Coordinates of C-alpha atoms in Angstrom, one line a residue:
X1 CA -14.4 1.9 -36.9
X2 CA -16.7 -1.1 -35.8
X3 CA -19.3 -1.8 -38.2
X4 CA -23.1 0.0 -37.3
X5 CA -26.2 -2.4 -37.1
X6 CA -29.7 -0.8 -36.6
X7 CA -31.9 -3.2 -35.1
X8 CA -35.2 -2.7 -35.4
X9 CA -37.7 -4.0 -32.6
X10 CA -36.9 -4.7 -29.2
X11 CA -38.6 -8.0 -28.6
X12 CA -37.0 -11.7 -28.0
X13 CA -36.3 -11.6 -32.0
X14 CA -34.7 -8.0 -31.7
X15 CA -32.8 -8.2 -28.4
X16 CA -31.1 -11.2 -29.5
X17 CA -30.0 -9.9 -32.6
X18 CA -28.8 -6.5 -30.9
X19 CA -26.8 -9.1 -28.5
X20 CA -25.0 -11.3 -31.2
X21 CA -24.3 -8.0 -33.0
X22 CA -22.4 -6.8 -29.6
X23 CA -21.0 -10.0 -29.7
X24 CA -19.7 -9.6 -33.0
X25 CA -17.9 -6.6 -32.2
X26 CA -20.5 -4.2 -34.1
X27 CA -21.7 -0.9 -33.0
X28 CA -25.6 -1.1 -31.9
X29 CA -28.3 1.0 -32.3
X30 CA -32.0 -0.7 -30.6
X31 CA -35.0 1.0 -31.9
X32 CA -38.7 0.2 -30.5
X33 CA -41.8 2.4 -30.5
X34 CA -42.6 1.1 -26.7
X35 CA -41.2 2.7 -23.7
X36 CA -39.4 -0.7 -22.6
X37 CA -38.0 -4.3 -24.5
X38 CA -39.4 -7.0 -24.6
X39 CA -42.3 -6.9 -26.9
X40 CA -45.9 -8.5 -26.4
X41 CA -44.1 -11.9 -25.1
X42 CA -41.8 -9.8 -22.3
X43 CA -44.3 -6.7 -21.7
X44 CA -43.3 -5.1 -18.5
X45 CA -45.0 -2.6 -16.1
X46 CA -44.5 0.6 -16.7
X47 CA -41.6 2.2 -14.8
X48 CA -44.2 4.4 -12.7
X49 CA -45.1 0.8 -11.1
X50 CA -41.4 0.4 -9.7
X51 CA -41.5 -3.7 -10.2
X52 CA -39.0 -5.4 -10.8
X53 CA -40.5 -8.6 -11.8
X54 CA -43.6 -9.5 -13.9
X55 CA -46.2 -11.9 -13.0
X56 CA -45.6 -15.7 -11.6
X57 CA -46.8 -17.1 -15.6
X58 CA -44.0 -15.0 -16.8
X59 CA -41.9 -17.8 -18.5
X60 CA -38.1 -16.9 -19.1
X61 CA -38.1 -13.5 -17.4
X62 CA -34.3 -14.4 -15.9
X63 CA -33.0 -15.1 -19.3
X64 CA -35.0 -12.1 -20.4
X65 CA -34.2 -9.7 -18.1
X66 CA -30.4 -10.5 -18.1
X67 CA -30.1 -10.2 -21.7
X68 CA -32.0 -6.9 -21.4
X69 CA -29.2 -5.4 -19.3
X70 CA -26.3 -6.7 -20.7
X71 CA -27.8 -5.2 -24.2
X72 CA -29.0 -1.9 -22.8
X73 CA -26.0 -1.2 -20.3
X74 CA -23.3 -2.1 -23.2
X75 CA -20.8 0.6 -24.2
X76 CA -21.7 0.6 -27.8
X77 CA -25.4 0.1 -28.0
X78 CA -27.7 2.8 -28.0
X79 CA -31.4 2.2 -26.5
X80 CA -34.3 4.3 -28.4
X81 CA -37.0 3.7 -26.9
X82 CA -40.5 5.4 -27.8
X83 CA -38.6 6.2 -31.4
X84 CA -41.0 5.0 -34.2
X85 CA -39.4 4.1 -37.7
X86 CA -41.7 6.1 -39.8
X87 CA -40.1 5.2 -43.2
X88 CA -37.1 3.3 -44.9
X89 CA -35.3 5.1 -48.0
X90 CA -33.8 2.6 -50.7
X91 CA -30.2 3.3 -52.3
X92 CA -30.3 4.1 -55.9
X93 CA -31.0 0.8 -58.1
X94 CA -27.0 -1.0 -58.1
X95 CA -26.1 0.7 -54.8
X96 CA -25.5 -2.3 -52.4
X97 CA -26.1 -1.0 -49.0
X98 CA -29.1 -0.9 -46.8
X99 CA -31.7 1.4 -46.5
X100 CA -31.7 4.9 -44.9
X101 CA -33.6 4.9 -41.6
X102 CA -36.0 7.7 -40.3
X103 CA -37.1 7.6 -37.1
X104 CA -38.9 9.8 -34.7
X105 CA -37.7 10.5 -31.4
X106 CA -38.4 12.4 -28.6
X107 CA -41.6 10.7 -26.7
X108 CA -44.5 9.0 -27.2
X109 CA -46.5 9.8 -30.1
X110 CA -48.8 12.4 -28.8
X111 CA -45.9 13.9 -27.4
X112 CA -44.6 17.3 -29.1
X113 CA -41.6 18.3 -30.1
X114 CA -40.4 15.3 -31.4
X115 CA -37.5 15.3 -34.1
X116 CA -36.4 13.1 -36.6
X117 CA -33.2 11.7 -37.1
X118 CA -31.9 9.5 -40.4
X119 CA -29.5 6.5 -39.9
X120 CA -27.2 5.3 -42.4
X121 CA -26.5 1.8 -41.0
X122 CA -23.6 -0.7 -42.5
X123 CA -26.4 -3.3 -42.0
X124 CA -29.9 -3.5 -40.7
X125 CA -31.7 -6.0 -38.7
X126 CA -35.7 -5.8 -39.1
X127 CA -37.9 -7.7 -36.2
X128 CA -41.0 -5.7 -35.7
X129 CA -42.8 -8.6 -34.4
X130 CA -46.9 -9.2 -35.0
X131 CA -50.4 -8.6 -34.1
X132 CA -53.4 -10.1 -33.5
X133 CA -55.4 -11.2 -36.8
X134 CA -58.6 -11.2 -35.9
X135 CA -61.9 -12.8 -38.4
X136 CA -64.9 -10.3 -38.6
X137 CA -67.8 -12.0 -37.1
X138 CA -71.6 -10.2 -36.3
X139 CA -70.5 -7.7 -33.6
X140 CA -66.9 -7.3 -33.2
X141 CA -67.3 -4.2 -33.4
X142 CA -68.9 -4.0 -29.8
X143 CA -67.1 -2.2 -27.4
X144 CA -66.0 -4.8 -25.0
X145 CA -64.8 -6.8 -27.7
X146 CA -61.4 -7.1 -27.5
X147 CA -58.5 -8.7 -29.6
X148 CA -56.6 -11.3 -27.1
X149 CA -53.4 -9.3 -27.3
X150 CA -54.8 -6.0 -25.8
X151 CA -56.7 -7.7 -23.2
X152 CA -53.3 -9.2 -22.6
X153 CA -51.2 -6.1 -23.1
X154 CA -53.5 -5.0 -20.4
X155 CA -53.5 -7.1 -17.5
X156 CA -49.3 -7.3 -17.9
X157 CA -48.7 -3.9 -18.8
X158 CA -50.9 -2.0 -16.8
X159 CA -52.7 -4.8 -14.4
X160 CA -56.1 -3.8 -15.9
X161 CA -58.6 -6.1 -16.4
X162 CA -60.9 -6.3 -19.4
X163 CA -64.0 -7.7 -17.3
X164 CA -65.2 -10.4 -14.8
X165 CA -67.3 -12.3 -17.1
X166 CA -64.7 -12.6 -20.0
X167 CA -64.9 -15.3 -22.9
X168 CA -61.8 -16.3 -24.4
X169 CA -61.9 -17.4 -28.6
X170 CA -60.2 -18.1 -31.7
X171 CA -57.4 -20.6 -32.7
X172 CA -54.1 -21.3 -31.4
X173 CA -51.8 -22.0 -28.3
X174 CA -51.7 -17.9 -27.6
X175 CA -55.3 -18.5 -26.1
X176 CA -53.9 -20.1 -22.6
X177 CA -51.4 -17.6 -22.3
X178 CA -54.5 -14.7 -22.6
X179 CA -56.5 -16.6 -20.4
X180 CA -53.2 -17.1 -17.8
X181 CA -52.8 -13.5 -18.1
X182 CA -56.5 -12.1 -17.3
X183 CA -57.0 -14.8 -14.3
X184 CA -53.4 -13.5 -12.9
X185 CA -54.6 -10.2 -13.0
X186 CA -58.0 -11.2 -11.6
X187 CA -60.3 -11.3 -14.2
X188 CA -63.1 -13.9 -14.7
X189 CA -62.9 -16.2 -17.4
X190 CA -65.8 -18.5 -18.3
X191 CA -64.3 -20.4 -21.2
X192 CA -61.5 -20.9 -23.8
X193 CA -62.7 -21.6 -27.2
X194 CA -61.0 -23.4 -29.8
X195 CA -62.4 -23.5 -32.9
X196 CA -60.7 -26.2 -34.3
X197 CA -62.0 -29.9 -33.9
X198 CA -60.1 -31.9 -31.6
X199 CA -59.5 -34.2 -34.7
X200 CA -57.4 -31.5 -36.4
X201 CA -55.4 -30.3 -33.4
X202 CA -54.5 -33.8 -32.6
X203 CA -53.4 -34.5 -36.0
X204 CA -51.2 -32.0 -36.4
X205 CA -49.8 -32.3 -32.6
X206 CA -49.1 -36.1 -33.3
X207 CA -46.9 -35.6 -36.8
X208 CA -43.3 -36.6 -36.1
X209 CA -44.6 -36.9 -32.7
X210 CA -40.5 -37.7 -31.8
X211 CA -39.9 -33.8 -33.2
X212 CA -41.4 -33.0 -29.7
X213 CA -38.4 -34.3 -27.6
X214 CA -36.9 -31.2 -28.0
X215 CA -39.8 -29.0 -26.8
X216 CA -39.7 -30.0 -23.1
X217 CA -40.1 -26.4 -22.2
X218 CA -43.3 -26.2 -24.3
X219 CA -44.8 -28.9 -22.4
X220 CA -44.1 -27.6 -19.0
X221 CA -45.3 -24.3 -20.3
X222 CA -48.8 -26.2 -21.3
X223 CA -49.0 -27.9 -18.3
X224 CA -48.6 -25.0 -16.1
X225 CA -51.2 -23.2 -17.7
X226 CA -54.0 -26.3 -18.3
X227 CA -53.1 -26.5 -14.3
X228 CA -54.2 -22.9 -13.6
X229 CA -57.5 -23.5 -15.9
X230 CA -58.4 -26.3 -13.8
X231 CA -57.9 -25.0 -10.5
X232 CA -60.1 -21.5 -11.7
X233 CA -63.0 -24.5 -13.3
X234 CA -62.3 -22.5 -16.8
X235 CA -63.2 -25.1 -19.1
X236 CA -61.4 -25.6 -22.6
X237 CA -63.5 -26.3 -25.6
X238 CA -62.5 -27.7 -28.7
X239 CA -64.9 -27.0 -32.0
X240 CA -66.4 -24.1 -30.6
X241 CA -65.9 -20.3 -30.9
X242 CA -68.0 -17.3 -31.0
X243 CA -70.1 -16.7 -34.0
X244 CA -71.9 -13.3 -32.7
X245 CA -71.6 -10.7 -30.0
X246 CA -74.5 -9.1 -29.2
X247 CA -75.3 -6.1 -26.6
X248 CA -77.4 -2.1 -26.5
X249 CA -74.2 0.0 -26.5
X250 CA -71.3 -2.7 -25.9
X251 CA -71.3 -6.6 -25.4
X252 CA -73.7 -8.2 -22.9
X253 CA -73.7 -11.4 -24.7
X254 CA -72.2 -14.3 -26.9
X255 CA -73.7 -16.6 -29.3
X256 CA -71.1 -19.9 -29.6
X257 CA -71.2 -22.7 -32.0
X258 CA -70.0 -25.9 -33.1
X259 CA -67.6 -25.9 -35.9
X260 CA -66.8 -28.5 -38.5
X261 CA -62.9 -28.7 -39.7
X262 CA -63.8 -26.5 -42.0
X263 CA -65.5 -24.3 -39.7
X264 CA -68.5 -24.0 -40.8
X265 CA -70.9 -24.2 -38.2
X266 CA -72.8 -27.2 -37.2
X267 CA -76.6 -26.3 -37.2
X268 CA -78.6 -26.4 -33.6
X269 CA -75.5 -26.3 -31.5
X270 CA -75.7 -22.6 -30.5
X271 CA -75.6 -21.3 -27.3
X272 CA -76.1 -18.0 -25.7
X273 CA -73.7 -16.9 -22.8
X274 CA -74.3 -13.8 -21.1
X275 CA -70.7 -11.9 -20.6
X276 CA -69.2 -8.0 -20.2
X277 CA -66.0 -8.7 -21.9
X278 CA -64.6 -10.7 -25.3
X279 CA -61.3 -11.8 -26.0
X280 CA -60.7 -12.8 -30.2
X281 CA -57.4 -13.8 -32.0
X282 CA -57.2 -16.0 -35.1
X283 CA -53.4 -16.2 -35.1
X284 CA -51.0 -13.4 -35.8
X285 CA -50.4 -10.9 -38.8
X286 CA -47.0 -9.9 -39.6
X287 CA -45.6 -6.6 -40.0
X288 CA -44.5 -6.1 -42.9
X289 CA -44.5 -2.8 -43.7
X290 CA -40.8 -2.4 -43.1
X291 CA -39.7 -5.3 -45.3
X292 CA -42.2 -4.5 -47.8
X293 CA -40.1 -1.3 -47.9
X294 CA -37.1 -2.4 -47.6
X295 CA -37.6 -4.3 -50.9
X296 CA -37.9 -7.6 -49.2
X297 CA -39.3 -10.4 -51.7
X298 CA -42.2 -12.2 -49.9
X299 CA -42.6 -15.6 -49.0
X300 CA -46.1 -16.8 -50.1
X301 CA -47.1 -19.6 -46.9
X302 CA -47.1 -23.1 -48.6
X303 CA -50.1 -24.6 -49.6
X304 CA -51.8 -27.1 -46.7
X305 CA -49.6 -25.2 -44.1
X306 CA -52.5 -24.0 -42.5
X307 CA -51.8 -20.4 -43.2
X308 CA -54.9 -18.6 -45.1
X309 CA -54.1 -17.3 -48.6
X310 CA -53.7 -14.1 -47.7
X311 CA -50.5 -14.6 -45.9
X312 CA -46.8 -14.0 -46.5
X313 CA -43.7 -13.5 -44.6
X314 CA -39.9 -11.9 -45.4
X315 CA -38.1 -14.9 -47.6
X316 CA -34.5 -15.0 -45.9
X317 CA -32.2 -17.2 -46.0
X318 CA -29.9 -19.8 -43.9
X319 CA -28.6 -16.8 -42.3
X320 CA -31.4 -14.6 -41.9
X321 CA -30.3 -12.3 -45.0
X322 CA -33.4 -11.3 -46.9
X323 CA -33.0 -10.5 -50.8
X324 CA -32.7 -6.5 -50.2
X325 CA -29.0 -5.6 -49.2
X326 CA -27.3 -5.4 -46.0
X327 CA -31.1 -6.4 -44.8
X328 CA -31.8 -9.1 -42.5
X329 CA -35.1 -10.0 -40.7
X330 CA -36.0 -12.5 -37.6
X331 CA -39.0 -13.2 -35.6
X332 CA -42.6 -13.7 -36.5
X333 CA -42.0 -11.4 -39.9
X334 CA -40.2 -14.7 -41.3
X335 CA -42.9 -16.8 -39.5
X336 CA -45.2 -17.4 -36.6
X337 CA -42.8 -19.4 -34.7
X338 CA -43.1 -17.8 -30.7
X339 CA -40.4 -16.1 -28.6
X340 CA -38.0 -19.6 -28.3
X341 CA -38.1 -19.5 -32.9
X342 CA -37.6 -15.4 -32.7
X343 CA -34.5 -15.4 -30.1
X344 CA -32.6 -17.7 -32.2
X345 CA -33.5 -16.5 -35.4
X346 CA -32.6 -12.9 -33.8
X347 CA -28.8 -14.4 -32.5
X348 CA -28.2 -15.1 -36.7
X349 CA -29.6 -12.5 -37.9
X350 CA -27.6 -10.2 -35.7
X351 CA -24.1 -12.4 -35.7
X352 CA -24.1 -12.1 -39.4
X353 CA -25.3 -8.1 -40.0
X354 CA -22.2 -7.3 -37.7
X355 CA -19.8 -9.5 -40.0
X356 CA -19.4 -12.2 -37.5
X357 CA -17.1 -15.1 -39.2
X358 CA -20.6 -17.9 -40.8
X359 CA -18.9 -20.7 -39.6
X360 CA -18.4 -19.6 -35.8
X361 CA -18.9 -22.1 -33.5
X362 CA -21.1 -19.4 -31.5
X363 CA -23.7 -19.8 -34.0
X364 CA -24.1 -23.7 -34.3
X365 CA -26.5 -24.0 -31.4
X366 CA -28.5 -21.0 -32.5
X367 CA -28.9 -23.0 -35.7
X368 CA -30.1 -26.0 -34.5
X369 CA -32.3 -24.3 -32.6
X370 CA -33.7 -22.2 -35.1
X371 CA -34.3 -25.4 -37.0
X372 CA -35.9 -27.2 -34.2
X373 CA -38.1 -24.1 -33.7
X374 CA -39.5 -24.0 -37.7
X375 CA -40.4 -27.0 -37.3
X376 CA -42.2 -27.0 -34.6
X377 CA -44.2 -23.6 -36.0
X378 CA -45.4 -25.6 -39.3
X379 CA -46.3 -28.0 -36.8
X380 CA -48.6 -25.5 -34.8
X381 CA -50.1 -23.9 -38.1
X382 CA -50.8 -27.3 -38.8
X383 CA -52.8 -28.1 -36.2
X384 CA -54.6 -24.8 -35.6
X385 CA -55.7 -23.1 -39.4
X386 CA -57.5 -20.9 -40.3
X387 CA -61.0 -22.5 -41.8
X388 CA -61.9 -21.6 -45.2
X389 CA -65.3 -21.3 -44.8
X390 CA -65.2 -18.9 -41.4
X391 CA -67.2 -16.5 -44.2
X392 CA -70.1 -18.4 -43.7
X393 CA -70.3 -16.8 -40.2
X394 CA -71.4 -13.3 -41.9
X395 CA -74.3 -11.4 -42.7
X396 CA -74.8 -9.1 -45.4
X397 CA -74.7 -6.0 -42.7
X398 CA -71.5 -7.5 -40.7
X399 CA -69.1 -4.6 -40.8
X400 CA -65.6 -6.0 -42.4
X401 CA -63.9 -2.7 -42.2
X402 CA -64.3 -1.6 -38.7
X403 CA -62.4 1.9 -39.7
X404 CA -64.7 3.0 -42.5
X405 CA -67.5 1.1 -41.6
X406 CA -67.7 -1.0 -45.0
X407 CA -70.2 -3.8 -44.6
X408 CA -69.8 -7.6 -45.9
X409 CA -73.3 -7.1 -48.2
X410 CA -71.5 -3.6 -49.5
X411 CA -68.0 -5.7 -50.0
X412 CA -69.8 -8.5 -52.0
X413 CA -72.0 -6.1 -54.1
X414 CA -69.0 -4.5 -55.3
X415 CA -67.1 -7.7 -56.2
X416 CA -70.3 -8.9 -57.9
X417 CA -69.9 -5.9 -60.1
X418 CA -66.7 -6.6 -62.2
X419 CA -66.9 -3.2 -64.2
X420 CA -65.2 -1.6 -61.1
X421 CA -62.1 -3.8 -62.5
X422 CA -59.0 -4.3 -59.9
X423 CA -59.1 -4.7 -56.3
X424 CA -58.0 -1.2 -55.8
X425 CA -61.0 0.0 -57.6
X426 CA -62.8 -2.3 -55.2
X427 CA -61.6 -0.9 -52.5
X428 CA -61.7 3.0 -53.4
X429 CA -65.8 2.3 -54.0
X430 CA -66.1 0.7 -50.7
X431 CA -63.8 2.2 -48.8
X432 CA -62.5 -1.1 -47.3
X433 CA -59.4 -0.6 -45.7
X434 CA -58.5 2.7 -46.1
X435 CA -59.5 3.8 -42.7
X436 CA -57.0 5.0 -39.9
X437 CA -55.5 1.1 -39.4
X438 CA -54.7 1.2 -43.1
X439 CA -55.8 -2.1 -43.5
X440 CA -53.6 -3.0 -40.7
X441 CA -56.9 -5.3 -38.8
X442 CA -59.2 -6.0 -41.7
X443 CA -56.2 -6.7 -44.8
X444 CA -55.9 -10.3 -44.1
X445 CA -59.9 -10.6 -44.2
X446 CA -60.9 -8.3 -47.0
X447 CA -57.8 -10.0 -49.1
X448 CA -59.1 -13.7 -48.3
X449 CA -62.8 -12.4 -48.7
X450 CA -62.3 -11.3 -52.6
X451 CA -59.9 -14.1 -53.1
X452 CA -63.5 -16.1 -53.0
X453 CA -64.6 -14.2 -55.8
X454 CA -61.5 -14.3 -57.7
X455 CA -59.8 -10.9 -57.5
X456 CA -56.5 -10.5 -56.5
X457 CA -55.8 -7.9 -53.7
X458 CA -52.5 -6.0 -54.0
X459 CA -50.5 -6.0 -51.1
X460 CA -51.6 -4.4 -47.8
X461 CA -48.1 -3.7 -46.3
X462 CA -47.2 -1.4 -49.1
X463 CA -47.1 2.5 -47.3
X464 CA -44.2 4.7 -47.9
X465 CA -45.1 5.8 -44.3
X466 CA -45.2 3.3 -42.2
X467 CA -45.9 5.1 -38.8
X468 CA -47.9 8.5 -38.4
X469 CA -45.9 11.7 -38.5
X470 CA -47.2 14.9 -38.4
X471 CA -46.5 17.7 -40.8
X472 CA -44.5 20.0 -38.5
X473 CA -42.0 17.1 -37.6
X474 CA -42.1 16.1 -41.4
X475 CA -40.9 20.2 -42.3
X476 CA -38.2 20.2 -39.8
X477 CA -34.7 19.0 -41.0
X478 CA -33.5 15.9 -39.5
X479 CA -30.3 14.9 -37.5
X480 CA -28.4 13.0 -39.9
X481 CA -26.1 10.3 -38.8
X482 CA -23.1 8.4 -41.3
X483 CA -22.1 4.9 -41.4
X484 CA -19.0 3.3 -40.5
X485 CA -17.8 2.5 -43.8

């Protein structure tokens, strides 16, 4: 019998993988919590909508969408869709095969009578993808604040705008593709804010500047969108971001700012811009809570990447295999590298958890292209990081933990106070991060944030339960599945 590979994710990263694994001659099972592939880089309209195609700024959508149906329509792949992997079950210590699988199927997760079925996969292929990472700032917790990926999810998803007077901020290229997205849809965008100098984005564009000969498409992908911009007068503004939101009940207006490389903020450069809606990302935060339970070993972002020191990614190696058995990983959990670094990361990872022969010539040009594609992510951490002093942005009352309501003057007090010992006393005082998101939107902050004062936080990706399952789908027993071998 043809080997089983679970795939987990059913983005650029995961739908390549599931394709090299057909490929391979494995047997394929695609999991994804969403109700169709793609992920936040190919999010489609619901099937209610009847469309066929996305929007115009939909770059490689023919690639996409024939890949999509070759996977789904193949004899031996199975398609979950809306089937959340709640947990992953390691073999006994010496026990060299990959982890049990437990997924919930059966709906969407406020649907009932969903069941839960275990996997035993010869190999597994994890490519959850990211979210937005998003620095707290005095009122982001506004309604009408929005992280750029949900406005984004949004307007492609569901052709929904966020507002008509929308400011666009953070760091990173992801910003023109938000702002593409909410003009498409017919949203109003005032301005794009970058908060890093134009000193620091052009030295970290210009590096190896003959590296870039390979990234034609990235160019024509900037073009288009600077293009758009200009014709809707949306100007781009380097050194600036949004250091406050202010509003009575949700936000009405924004307070922007100089930075320095450093970002802190120059004094007497703000400005106050009246606006109904606010798009923030600061880059992406893996998810990790898969690999972390997988038993993947981390892989700590080098120092002067550009990466904040509260990142980390799945350590794999030349051919995606990660240091927990049978276990291979591709996409932004190995690093932020976009959908062009994903799909060929996704083609290894896949070709080799099926037992595909390592020296095929099928895989050569996925290779070089995954190659190509790391570089040019180092590149683009390089010239958009994270400041280190964005903490200078706070006030004592700025709420850092949006779920529990923990406050920056709260979080510091407690830090000050070094009889409360570890970072998990820390955070059991002051409650930060153990809210409903599980530290999924404040982790990266509250971890860089004591990492000023010295404390070491544990790791925010460890939780046996990774998705929400309720108790009566917990008691029920599952439908159990074997491996080939």
């Amino acid at each position: 019998m043809a080997r089983h590979v679970v795939v987990v994710g059913a983005g650029p990263a995961g739908l390549a993988a599931a394709a090299a694994a057909l490929r391979a001659g494995a047997r394929v099972t695609l999991i994804d919590s969403a109700e169709r592939p793609g992920g936040q880089y190919h999010r489609m309209l619901p099937e209610a909508f009847a469309a066929e195609r996305p929007g115009r700024l939909h770059h490689g959508w023919d690639g996409f969408d024939r890949l999509r149906r070759h996977v789904l329509g193949h004899p031996r792949c199975r398609w979950w869709p809306e089937s959340p992997v709640w947990s992953l079950e390691r073999p006994e210590p010496g026990e060299p095969r990959p982890p049990r699988v437990h997924v919930l199927r059966g709906g969407p997760a406020d649907a009932s009578g969903r069941e839960r079925h275990v996997l035993d996969p010869d190999a597994l292929v994890l490519a959850p993808g990211a979210h937005d990472r998003v620095l707290p700032f005095p009122g982001w917790d506004l309604p009408g604040v929005f992280t750029a990926g949900a406005a984004q999810a949004l307007a492609k998803g569901e052709r929904l705008v966020v507002g008509d007077q929308v400011v666009v901020a953070g760091a990173g290229p992801f910003l023109l593709p938000v702002a593409a997205s909410l003009l498409e849809a017919g949203a109003g965008v005032l301005e794009v804010l970058e908060a890093n100098p134009a000193a620091t984005v052009l030295r970290g564009w210009s590096r190896r500047p003959w590296e870039l000969a390979s990234q034609g498409g990235k160019a024509a992908e900037l073009a288009e969108y600077a293009g758009l911009l200009a014709r809707h007068r949306v100007p781009y503004r380097l050194g600036r971001t949004v250091v406050e939101a202010r509003g009575d009940g949700r936000v009405e207006e924004v307070v922007t700012a100089r930075l320095r490389a450093d970002w802190s903020v120059v004094p007497g450069t703000g400005r106050v811009l009246a606006v109904d809606a606010l798009c923030v990302s600061h880059g992406f935060s893996p998810q990790l809570e898969l690999p972390v339970a997988a038993g993947c070993e981390p892989r700590r972002a080098p120092s002067g990447s550009g990466w904040p020191g509260s990142a980390s990614f799945v350590a794999v190696d030349g051919d995606q295999r990660t240091t927990a058995a049978g276990v291979y990983a591709a996409g932004e959990i190995t690093g932020i590298g976009g959908a062009a670094a994903a799909r060929a990361e996704g083609l290894l990872a896949g070709w080799h958890a099926a037992g595909g022969a390592p020296d095929a010539p099928e895989i050569a040009a996925p290779r070089r292209r995954r190659d190509r594609a790391r570089a040019f992510a180092a590149r683009l951490a390089a010239a958009h990081p994270i400041g280190a002093a964005w903490p200078g942005w706070l006030r004592p009352e700025t709420v850092v933990c949006r779920c529990e309501e923990t406050s920056y003057g709260t979080l510091r007090q407690a830090a000050a106070d070094r009889a409360g010992g570890s970072a998990r006393a820390l955070r059991l005082g002051t409650r930060a991060g153990l809210g409903p998101c599980q530290a999924r939107v404040c982790g990266p902050a509250v971890a860089d944030l004591l990492a000023g004062d010295g404390i070491p936080s544990g790791d925010p990706h460890n939780r046996p339960v990774a998705q929400p399952i309720r108790l009566g789908e917990l008691a029920r027993p599952p439908h159990r599945e074997e491996s080939a071998t």
